Amino acid sequence: MKHDFSRLEQELKIRGYSKKTNKVYLYHNQQFLKFCKKSSLQINKQDVKRYLEYLLDKDLARATVRLICNALKFYYSQVLRRNLFQEIKLPKKDQKTVLPFTKEEILHLIDVTKNPKHKLLIELLYGSGLRVGEVVKLKFKDLFLQERLLLVRKGKGRKDRKVILSKRALKNLSSFDFNEGYIFPGRGGHITIRTVQAIFEQVARKANLSKNVHPHMLRHSFASHLKDNKVETKDIQKLLGHSNKRTTERYLHRIDMDMKKIKSPLD
């Protein structure tokens, strides 16, 4: 049975959701109707509950189930204006503790990285607290070298923000030819997120890091080490680009200062 999701796609586009979110929301709504073997107009509350129960029985992470639930809720509540989710509670979030790297581990990680571009990649992820999806899109024109700041264009939530640039990353950058293109070029533009993950996994193995590592841990470490250096949570929140203070606090395991005066933990 083929289903028409043109109204869903239209609404997502109008509200400015990212292409990734559009794709995810569309996919999960398709999977839901495939499971129910009904049209979207025939769906009832019991169908929703049965599907959520099915997902939880598959032992999916609760964060994934919450994402699926939000995708369905957007379509049925915001687009079709149906009250199917009024009495349905989202699964509670898993309480996971992400342990940051120690400062010694970070320095060792950088030290064993011999490729200059890979070294710069790690220095920017940790020293500026960037998301992987942000670092791959960086261009030379986004660097403000004198101010030691860089501009993140259309980060999460499609928001621009300025973040600190460490002296070490700045020194490494000086060895590259500046142009209008991407700092980390790849096929069709910039390197992919998967490429960054592969580079990081390779370097982490070389550094003999025993933790279950992934690049986002560098961003957690950035926040945690700034907190160790007595930087206010509100300033860390601004640097990370979080709209909610509670999101920032999950990254942390006091001095009021201007952003340019905040020293990168890499320095």
PDB file of C-alpha atoms in Angstrom:
ATOM      1  CA  MET A   1       0.000   0.000   0.000  1.00  0.00           C
ATOM      2  CA  LYS A   2       1.502   3.352  -1.051  1.00  0.00           C
ATOM      3  CA  HIS A   3       0.893   6.303   1.272  1.00  0.00           C
ATOM      4  CA  ASP A   4       0.865   9.993   0.418  1.00  0.00           C
ATOM      5  CA  PHE A   5       3.084  12.021   2.753  1.00  0.00           C
ATOM      6  CA  SER A   6       3.190  15.178   0.621  1.00  0.00           C
ATOM      7  CA  ARG A   7       1.517  17.246   3.376  1.00  0.00           C
ATOM      8  CA  LEU A   8       4.078  16.033   5.913  1.00  0.00           C
ATOM      9  CA  GLU A   9       6.985  16.886   3.590  1.00  0.00           C
ATOM     10  CA  GLN A  10       5.463  20.300   2.852  1.00  0.00           C
ATOM     11  CA  GLU A  11       4.997  21.166   6.542  1.00  0.00           C
ATOM     12  CA  LEU A  12       8.537  20.090   7.453  1.00  0.00           C
ATOM     13  CA  LYS A  13       9.936  22.214   4.638  1.00  0.00           C
ATOM     14  CA  ILE A  14       7.852  25.275   5.587  1.00  0.00           C
ATOM     15  CA  ARG A  15       8.987  25.060   9.218  1.00  0.00           C
ATOM     16  CA  GLY A  16      12.612  24.924   8.166  1.00  0.00           C
ATOM     17  CA  TYR A  17      13.473  21.445   9.432  1.00  0.00           C
ATOM     18  CA  SER A  18      16.792  20.060   8.180  1.00  0.00           C
ATOM     19  CA  LYS A  19      16.960  17.564   5.300  1.00  0.00           C
ATOM     20  CA  LYS A  20      18.119  14.933   7.776  1.00  0.00           C
ATOM     21  CA  THR A  21      15.067  15.481  10.027  1.00  0.00           C
ATOM     22  CA  ASN A  22      12.747  15.442   7.001  1.00  0.00           C
ATOM     23  CA  LYS A  23      14.181  12.102   5.904  1.00  0.00           C
ATOM     24  CA  VAL A  24      13.976  10.590   9.424  1.00  0.00           C
ATOM     25  CA  TYR A  25      10.384  11.770  10.074  1.00  0.00           C
ATOM     26  CA  LEU A  26       9.220  10.512   6.690  1.00  0.00           C
ATOM     27  CA  TYR A  27      10.901   7.111   7.174  1.00  0.00           C
ATOM     28  CA  HIS A  28       9.409   6.488  10.630  1.00  0.00           C
ATOM     29  CA  ASN A  29       5.901   7.441   9.505  1.00  0.00           C
ATOM     30  CA  GLN A  30       6.214   5.043   6.570  1.00  0.00           C
ATOM     31  CA  GLN A  31       7.378   2.247   8.885  1.00  0.00           C
ATOM     32  CA  PHE A  32       4.482   2.890  11.259  1.00  0.00           C
ATOM     33  CA  LEU A  33       1.824   2.527   8.545  1.00  0.00           C
ATOM     34  CA  LYS A  34       3.628  -0.524   7.185  1.00  0.00           C
ATOM     35  CA  PHE A  35       3.364  -2.081  10.654  1.00  0.00           C
ATOM     36  CA  CYS A  36      -0.338  -1.180  11.058  1.00  0.00           C
ATOM     37  CA  LYS A  37      -1.335  -2.034   7.463  1.00  0.00           C
ATOM     38  CA  LYS A  38      -3.729   0.937   7.513  1.00  0.00           C
ATOM     39  CA  SER A  39      -3.971   4.408   6.007  1.00  0.00           C
ATOM     40  CA  SER A  40      -3.112   7.414   8.181  1.00  0.00           C
ATOM     41  CA  LEU A  41      -6.827   8.308   8.436  1.00  0.00           C
ATOM     42  CA  GLN A  42      -7.675   4.849   9.834  1.00  0.00           C
ATOM     43  CA  ILE A  43      -5.040   4.955  12.597  1.00  0.00           C
ATOM     44  CA  ASN A  44      -6.276   5.078  16.208  1.00  0.00           C
ATOM     45  CA  LYS A  45      -4.682   5.437  19.668  1.00  0.00           C
ATOM     46  CA  GLN A  46      -4.434   1.697  20.160  1.00  0.00           C
ATOM     47  CA  ASP A  47      -2.390   1.410  16.953  1.00  0.00           C
ATOM     48  CA  VAL A  48       0.079   3.944  18.336  1.00  0.00           C
ATOM     49  CA  LYS A  49       0.332   2.104  21.659  1.00  0.00           C
ATOM     50  CA  ARG A  50       0.817  -1.255  19.945  1.00  0.00           C
ATOM     51  CA  TYR A  51       3.615   0.181  17.813  1.00  0.00           C
ATOM     52  CA  LEU A  52       5.411   1.761  20.780  1.00  0.00           C
ATOM     53  CA  GLU A  53       5.138  -1.534  22.666  1.00  0.00           C
ATOM     54  CA  TYR A  54       6.550  -3.340  19.621  1.00  0.00           C
ATOM     55  CA  LEU A  55       9.507  -0.925  19.450  1.00  0.00           C
ATOM     56  CA  LEU A  56      10.293  -1.287  23.160  1.00  0.00           C
ATOM     57  CA  ASP A  57      10.058  -5.089  22.883  1.00  0.00           C
ATOM     58  CA  LYS A  58      12.729  -4.880  20.169  1.00  0.00           C
ATOM     59  CA  ASP A  59      14.957  -3.412  22.897  1.00  0.00           C
ATOM     60  CA  LEU A  60      15.543  -0.177  20.990  1.00  0.00           C
ATOM     61  CA  ALA A  61      17.176   2.639  22.924  1.00  0.00           C
ATOM     62  CA  ARG A  62      14.568   4.830  24.598  1.00  0.00           C
ATOM     63  CA  ALA A  63      16.028   7.894  22.869  1.00  0.00           C
ATOM     64  CA  THR A  64      15.287   6.196  19.521  1.00  0.00           C
ATOM     65  CA  VAL A  65      11.718   5.361  20.584  1.00  0.00           C
ATOM     66  CA  ARG A  66      11.211   8.974  21.700  1.00  0.00           C
ATOM     67  CA  LEU A  67      12.459  10.176  18.312  1.00  0.00           C
ATOM     68  CA  ILE A  68      10.043   7.839  16.492  1.00  0.00           C
ATOM     69  CA  CYS A  69       7.210   8.965  18.746  1.00  0.00           C
ATOM     70  CA  ASN A  70       8.017  12.640  18.006  1.00  0.00           C
ATOM     71  CA  ALA A  71       8.030  11.898  14.258  1.00  0.00           C
ATOM     72  CA  LEU A  72       4.580  10.301  14.473  1.00  0.00           C
ATOM     73  CA  LYS A  73       3.253  12.997  16.794  1.00  0.00           C
ATOM     74  CA  PHE A  74       4.358  15.752  14.399  1.00  0.00           C
ATOM     75  CA  TYR A  75       2.467  14.174  11.507  1.00  0.00           C
ATOM     76  CA  TYR A  76      -0.747  13.235  13.312  1.00  0.00           C
ATOM     77  CA  SER A  77      -0.960  16.242  15.663  1.00  0.00           C
ATOM     78  CA  GLN A  78       0.585  19.075  13.638  1.00  0.00           C
ATOM     79  CA  VAL A  79      -0.312  18.069  10.074  1.00  0.00           C
ATOM     80  CA  LEU A  80      -3.472  15.947  10.295  1.00  0.00           C
ATOM     81  CA  ARG A  81      -4.737  17.694  13.480  1.00  0.00           C
ATOM     82  CA  ARG A  82      -5.705  14.417  15.160  1.00  0.00           C
ATOM     83  CA  ASN A  83      -5.555  13.970  18.966  1.00  0.00           C
ATOM     84  CA  LEU A  84      -4.001  10.521  19.039  1.00  0.00           C
ATOM     85  CA  PHE A  85      -1.142  11.444  21.371  1.00  0.00           C
ATOM     86  CA  GLN A  86      -3.086  13.358  24.022  1.00  0.00           C
ATOM     87  CA  GLU A  87      -2.884  10.592  26.630  1.00  0.00           C
ATOM     88  CA  ILE A  88       0.276   8.856  25.394  1.00  0.00           C
ATOM     89  CA  LYS A  89       3.376   9.466  27.483  1.00  0.00           C
ATOM     90  CA  LEU A  90       6.821   9.294  25.919  1.00  0.00           C
ATOM     91  CA  PRO A  91       9.205   6.670  27.342  1.00  0.00           C
ATOM     92  CA  LYS A  92      11.522   8.083  29.999  1.00  0.00           C
ATOM     93  CA  LYS A  93      15.029   8.922  28.811  1.00  0.00           C
ATOM     94  CA  ASP A  94      17.834   6.516  29.640  1.00  0.00           C
ATOM     95  CA  GLN A  95      20.058   8.033  32.295  1.00  0.00           C
ATOM     96  CA  LYS A  96      23.442   7.602  30.649  1.00  0.00           C
ATOM     97  CA  THR A  97      26.662   9.054  31.961  1.00  0.00           C
ATOM     98  CA  VAL A  98      29.131  10.025  29.253  1.00  0.00           C
ATOM     99  CA  LEU A  99      32.581  10.144  30.801  1.00  0.00           C
ATOM    100  CA  PRO A 100      34.848  12.790  29.262  1.00  0.00           C
ATOM    101  CA  PHE A 101      38.456  12.161  28.352  1.00  0.00           C
ATOM    102  CA  THR A 102      41.058  13.337  30.824  1.00  0.00           C
ATOM    103  CA  LYS A 103      43.276  16.237  29.734  1.00  0.00           C
ATOM    104  CA  GLU A 104      46.202  13.807  29.554  1.00  0.00           C
ATOM    105  CA  GLU A 105      44.237  11.514  27.213  1.00  0.00           C
ATOM    106  CA  ILE A 106      43.390  14.452  24.945  1.00  0.00           C
ATOM    107  CA  LEU A 107      47.035  15.534  24.722  1.00  0.00           C
ATOM    108  CA  HIS A 108      48.140  11.957  24.036  1.00  0.00           C
ATOM    109  CA  LEU A 109      45.452  11.653  21.341  1.00  0.00           C
ATOM    110  CA  ILE A 110      46.751  14.781  19.613  1.00  0.00           C
ATOM    111  CA  ASP A 111      50.381  13.732  20.056  1.00  0.00           C
ATOM    112  CA  VAL A 112      49.941  10.350  18.303  1.00  0.00           C
ATOM    113  CA  THR A 113      48.098  11.988  15.380  1.00  0.00           C
ATOM    114  CA  LYS A 114      50.775  12.603  12.761  1.00  0.00           C
ATOM    115  CA  ASN A 115      48.610  13.691   9.810  1.00  0.00           C
ATOM    116  CA  PRO A 116      48.370  17.551  10.101  1.00  0.00           C
ATOM    117  CA  LYS A 117      44.749  17.671   8.847  1.00  0.00           C
ATOM    118  CA  HIS A 118      43.671  14.917  11.246  1.00  0.00           C
ATOM    119  CA  LYS A 119      45.453  16.686  14.098  1.00  0.00           C
ATOM    120  CA  LEU A 120      43.636  19.932  13.233  1.00  0.00           C
ATOM    121  CA  LEU A 121      40.333  18.045  13.125  1.00  0.00           C
ATOM    122  CA  ILE A 122      40.793  16.801  16.715  1.00  0.00           C
ATOM    123  CA  GLU A 123      42.028  20.211  17.891  1.00  0.00           C
ATOM    124  CA  LEU A 124      38.876  21.887  16.547  1.00  0.00           C
ATOM    125  CA  LEU A 125      36.470  19.230  17.889  1.00  0.00           C
ATOM    126  CA  TYR A 126      37.978  19.490  21.373  1.00  0.00           C
ATOM    127  CA  GLY A 127      39.448  23.018  21.466  1.00  0.00           C
ATOM    128  CA  SER A 128      36.280  24.687  20.118  1.00  0.00           C
ATOM    129  CA  GLY A 129      33.661  22.153  21.279  1.00  0.00           C
ATOM    130  CA  LEU A 130      32.272  21.599  17.781  1.00  0.00           C
ATOM    131  CA  ARG A 131      29.808  18.937  16.710  1.00  0.00           C
ATOM    132  CA  VAL A 132      31.097  16.583  14.005  1.00  0.00           C
ATOM    133  CA  GLY A 133      28.446  17.896  11.589  1.00  0.00           C
ATOM    134  CA  GLU A 134      29.735  21.434  12.235  1.00  0.00           C
ATOM    135  CA  VAL A 135      33.464  20.807  11.841  1.00  0.00           C
ATOM    136  CA  VAL A 136      33.099  19.144   8.413  1.00  0.00           C
ATOM    137  CA  LYS A 137      31.321  22.244   7.048  1.00  0.00           C
ATOM    138  CA  LEU A 138      33.889  24.779   8.268  1.00  0.00           C
ATOM    139  CA  LYS A 139      35.336  27.089   5.629  1.00  0.00           C
ATOM    140  CA  PHE A 140      38.444  29.252   5.798  1.00  0.00           C
ATOM    141  CA  LYS A 141      36.220  32.346   5.520  1.00  0.00           C
ATOM    142  CA  ASP A 142      34.575  31.315   8.828  1.00  0.00           C
ATOM    143  CA  LEU A 143      37.827  31.960  10.737  1.00  0.00           C
ATOM    144  CA  PHE A 144      38.441  35.226  12.582  1.00  0.00           C
ATOM    145  CA  LEU A 145      42.121  34.806  13.321  1.00  0.00           C
ATOM    146  CA  GLN A 146      42.831  38.094  15.089  1.00  0.00           C
ATOM    147  CA  GLU A 147      39.916  37.624  17.473  1.00  0.00           C
ATOM    148  CA  ARG A 148      40.695  33.867  17.790  1.00  0.00           C
ATOM    149  CA  LEU A 149      37.075  33.014  17.015  1.00  0.00           C
ATOM    150  CA  LEU A 150      35.357  30.952  14.362  1.00  0.00           C
ATOM    151  CA  LEU A 151      31.835  31.138  13.005  1.00  0.00           C
ATOM    152  CA  VAL A 152      29.635  28.045  12.988  1.00  0.00           C
ATOM    153  CA  ARG A 153      27.080  28.544  10.239  1.00  0.00           C
ATOM    154  CA  LYS A 154      23.654  26.921  10.620  1.00  0.00           C
ATOM    155  CA  GLY A 155      24.527  24.614  13.500  1.00  0.00           C
ATOM    156  CA  LYS A 156      21.854  22.555  15.255  1.00  0.00           C
ATOM    157  CA  GLY A 157      18.538  24.359  15.008  1.00  0.00           C
ATOM    158  CA  ARG A 158      19.930  26.228  11.953  1.00  0.00           C
ATOM    159  CA  LYS A 159      21.538  28.810  14.261  1.00  0.00           C
ATOM    160  CA  ASP A 160      24.822  30.644  13.663  1.00  0.00           C
ATOM    161  CA  ARG A 161      27.199  31.119  16.589  1.00  0.00           C
ATOM    162  CA  LYS A 162      30.765  32.181  17.281  1.00  0.00           C
ATOM    163  CA  VAL A 163      33.071  29.924  19.285  1.00  0.00           C
ATOM    164  CA  ILE A 164      36.623  30.184  20.601  1.00  0.00           C
ATOM    165  CA  LEU A 165      39.619  29.110  18.531  1.00  0.00           C
ATOM    166  CA  SER A 166      42.553  27.654  20.466  1.00  0.00           C
ATOM    167  CA  LYS A 167      46.097  28.943  19.959  1.00  0.00           C
ATOM    168  CA  ARG A 168      47.243  25.422  19.066  1.00  0.00           C
ATOM    169  CA  ALA A 169      44.609  25.052  16.334  1.00  0.00           C
ATOM    170  CA  LEU A 170      45.486  28.542  15.100  1.00  0.00           C
ATOM    171  CA  LYS A 171      49.167  27.588  14.845  1.00  0.00           C
ATOM    172  CA  ASN A 172      48.254  24.407  12.952  1.00  0.00           C
ATOM    173  CA  LEU A 173      45.974  26.382  10.613  1.00  0.00           C
ATOM    174  CA  SER A 174      48.828  28.725   9.648  1.00  0.00           C
ATOM    175  CA  SER A 175      50.510  25.866   7.754  1.00  0.00           C
ATOM    176  CA  PHE A 176      47.575  25.544   5.326  1.00  0.00           C
ATOM    177  CA  ASP A 177      46.830  27.633   2.242  1.00  0.00           C
ATOM    178  CA  PHE A 178      43.792  29.792   2.936  1.00  0.00           C
ATOM    179  CA  ASN A 179      41.088  29.925   0.261  1.00  0.00           C
ATOM    180  CA  GLU A 180      37.317  30.239  -0.024  1.00  0.00           C
ATOM    181  CA  GLY A 181      36.736  26.501   0.246  1.00  0.00           C
ATOM    182  CA  TYR A 182      36.252  23.973   3.026  1.00  0.00           C
ATOM    183  CA  ILE A 183      39.022  23.398   5.577  1.00  0.00           C
ATOM    184  CA  PHE A 184      38.401  19.652   5.237  1.00  0.00           C
ATOM    185  CA  PRO A 185      37.581  19.140   1.554  1.00  0.00           C
ATOM    186  CA  GLY A 186      36.134  15.901   0.228  1.00  0.00           C
ATOM    187  CA  ARG A 187      34.220  14.557  -2.722  1.00  0.00           C
ATOM    188  CA  GLY A 188      31.389  16.863  -3.644  1.00  0.00           C
ATOM    189  CA  GLY A 189      32.448  19.516  -1.124  1.00  0.00           C
ATOM    190  CA  HIS A 190      33.536  18.559   2.388  1.00  0.00           C
ATOM    191  CA  ILE A 191      34.449  15.276   4.085  1.00  0.00           C
ATOM    192  CA  THR A 192      31.624  13.218   5.544  1.00  0.00           C
ATOM    193  CA  ILE A 193      30.715  12.637   9.192  1.00  0.00           C
ATOM    194  CA  ARG A 194      31.532   8.957   8.681  1.00  0.00           C
ATOM    195  CA  THR A 195      35.051   9.903   7.517  1.00  0.00           C
ATOM    196  CA  VAL A 196      35.593  11.885  10.745  1.00  0.00           C
ATOM    197  CA  GLN A 197      34.364   8.914  12.796  1.00  0.00           C
ATOM    198  CA  ALA A 198      36.755   6.571  10.951  1.00  0.00           C
ATOM    199  CA  ILE A 199      39.703   8.958  11.457  1.00  0.00           C
ATOM    200  CA  PHE A 200      38.911   9.303  15.149  1.00  0.00           C
ATOM    201  CA  GLU A 201      38.535   5.554  15.712  1.00  0.00           C
ATOM    202  CA  GLN A 202      41.889   4.967  14.014  1.00  0.00           C
ATOM    203  CA  VAL A 203      43.646   7.616  16.140  1.00  0.00           C
ATOM    204  CA  ALA A 204      41.984   6.381  19.357  1.00  0.00           C
ATOM    205  CA  ARG A 205      43.263   2.850  18.694  1.00  0.00           C
ATOM    206  CA  LYS A 206      46.742   4.247  18.120  1.00  0.00           C
ATOM    207  CA  ALA A 207      46.490   6.100  21.453  1.00  0.00           C
ATOM    208  CA  ASN A 208      45.389   2.858  23.200  1.00  0.00           C
ATOM    209  CA  LEU A 209      42.286   4.482  24.663  1.00  0.00           C
ATOM    210  CA  SER A 210      40.289   1.792  26.426  1.00  0.00           C
ATOM    211  CA  LYS A 211      36.964   3.706  26.476  1.00  0.00           C
ATOM    212  CA  ASN A 212      34.218   3.049  23.952  1.00  0.00           C
ATOM    213  CA  VAL A 213      35.195   6.149  22.013  1.00  0.00           C
ATOM    214  CA  HIS A 214      33.435   8.399  19.519  1.00  0.00           C
ATOM    215  CA  PRO A 215      34.200  11.970  18.317  1.00  0.00           C
ATOM    216  CA  HIS A 216      31.325  13.545  20.286  1.00  0.00           C
ATOM    217  CA  MET A 217      33.227  12.709  23.484  1.00  0.00           C
ATOM    218  CA  LEU A 218      35.650  15.518  22.560  1.00  0.00           C
ATOM    219  CA  ARG A 219      32.747  17.997  22.790  1.00  0.00           C
ATOM    220  CA  HIS A 220      31.777  16.546  26.186  1.00  0.00           C
ATOM    221  CA  SER A 221      35.399  16.883  27.299  1.00  0.00           C
ATOM    222  CA  PHE A 222      35.506  20.508  26.081  1.00  0.00           C
ATOM    223  CA  ALA A 223      32.493  21.377  28.265  1.00  0.00           C
ATOM    224  CA  SER A 224      33.690  19.404  31.280  1.00  0.00           C
ATOM    225  CA  HIS A 225      37.217  20.856  31.215  1.00  0.00           C
ATOM    226  CA  LEU A 226      35.887  24.414  30.858  1.00  0.00           C
ATOM    227  CA  LYS A 227      33.796  23.793  33.971  1.00  0.00           C
ATOM    228  CA  ASP A 228      36.945  22.544  35.739  1.00  0.00           C
ATOM    229  CA  ASN A 229      38.541  25.874  34.744  1.00  0.00           C
ATOM    230  CA  LYS A 230      35.736  27.759  36.571  1.00  0.00           C
ATOM    231  CA  VAL A 231      33.933  28.954  33.413  1.00  0.00           C
ATOM    232  CA  GLU A 232      30.241  29.719  34.091  1.00  0.00           C
ATOM    233  CA  THR A 233      27.631  27.250  32.820  1.00  0.00           C
ATOM    234  CA  LYS A 234      25.854  30.045  30.904  1.00  0.00           C
ATOM    235  CA  ASP A 235      29.063  30.784  28.967  1.00  0.00           C
ATOM    236  CA  ILE A 236      29.604  27.082  28.203  1.00  0.00           C
ATOM    237  CA  GLN A 237      25.971  26.875  27.072  1.00  0.00           C
ATOM    238  CA  LYS A 238      26.585  29.757  24.656  1.00  0.00           C
ATOM    239  CA  LEU A 239      29.721  28.146  23.238  1.00  0.00           C
ATOM    240  CA  LEU A 240      27.998  24.779  22.764  1.00  0.00           C
ATOM    241  CA  GLY A 241      24.989  26.405  21.089  1.00  0.00           C
ATOM    242  CA  HIS A 242      22.440  24.918  23.500  1.00  0.00           C
ATOM    243  CA  SER A 243      19.092  26.684  23.839  1.00  0.00           C
ATOM    244  CA  ASN A 244      18.356  24.851  27.107  1.00  0.00           C
ATOM    245  CA  LYS A 245      20.631  25.099  30.153  1.00  0.00           C
ATOM    246  CA  ARG A 246      19.677  21.551  31.218  1.00  0.00           C
ATOM    247  CA  THR A 247      21.172  20.188  27.980  1.00  0.00           C
ATOM    248  CA  THR A 248      24.479  21.869  28.848  1.00  0.00           C
ATOM    249  CA  GLU A 249      24.381  20.534  32.405  1.00  0.00           C
ATOM    250  CA  ARG A 250      24.285  16.980  31.029  1.00  0.00           C
ATOM    251  CA  TYR A 251      27.686  17.733  29.484  1.00  0.00           C
ATOM    252  CA  LEU A 252      29.192  18.759  32.837  1.00  0.00           C
ATOM    253  CA  HIS A 253      30.197  15.902  35.495  1.00  0.00           C
ATOM    254  CA  ARG A 254      32.501  30.842  38.095  1.00  0.00           C
ATOM    255  CA  ILE A 255      33.415  33.873  36.751  1.00  0.00           C
ATOM    256  CA  ASP A 256      31.376  36.197  34.489  1.00  0.00           C
ATOM    257  CA  MET A 257      33.508  36.745  31.372  1.00  0.00           C
ATOM    258  CA  ASP A 258      33.326  37.836  27.757  1.00  0.00           C
ATOM    259  CA  MET A 259      33.543  35.012  25.186  1.00  0.00           C
ATOM    260  CA  LYS A 260      36.854  36.255  23.787  1.00  0.00           C
ATOM    261  CA  LYS A 261      38.391  36.031  27.269  1.00  0.00           C
ATOM    262  CA  ILE A 262      37.485  32.369  27.673  1.00  0.00           C
ATOM    263  CA  LYS A 263      40.585  30.252  27.233  1.00  0.00           C
ATOM    264  CA  SER A 264      40.172  27.081  25.183  1.00  0.00           C
ATOM    265  CA  PRO A 265      40.855  23.983  27.325  1.00  0.00           C
ATOM    266  CA  LEU A 266      43.319  22.921  24.615  1.00  0.00           C
ATOM    267  CA  ASP A 267      45.510  25.896  25.621  1.00  0.00           C
TER     268      ASP A 267
END
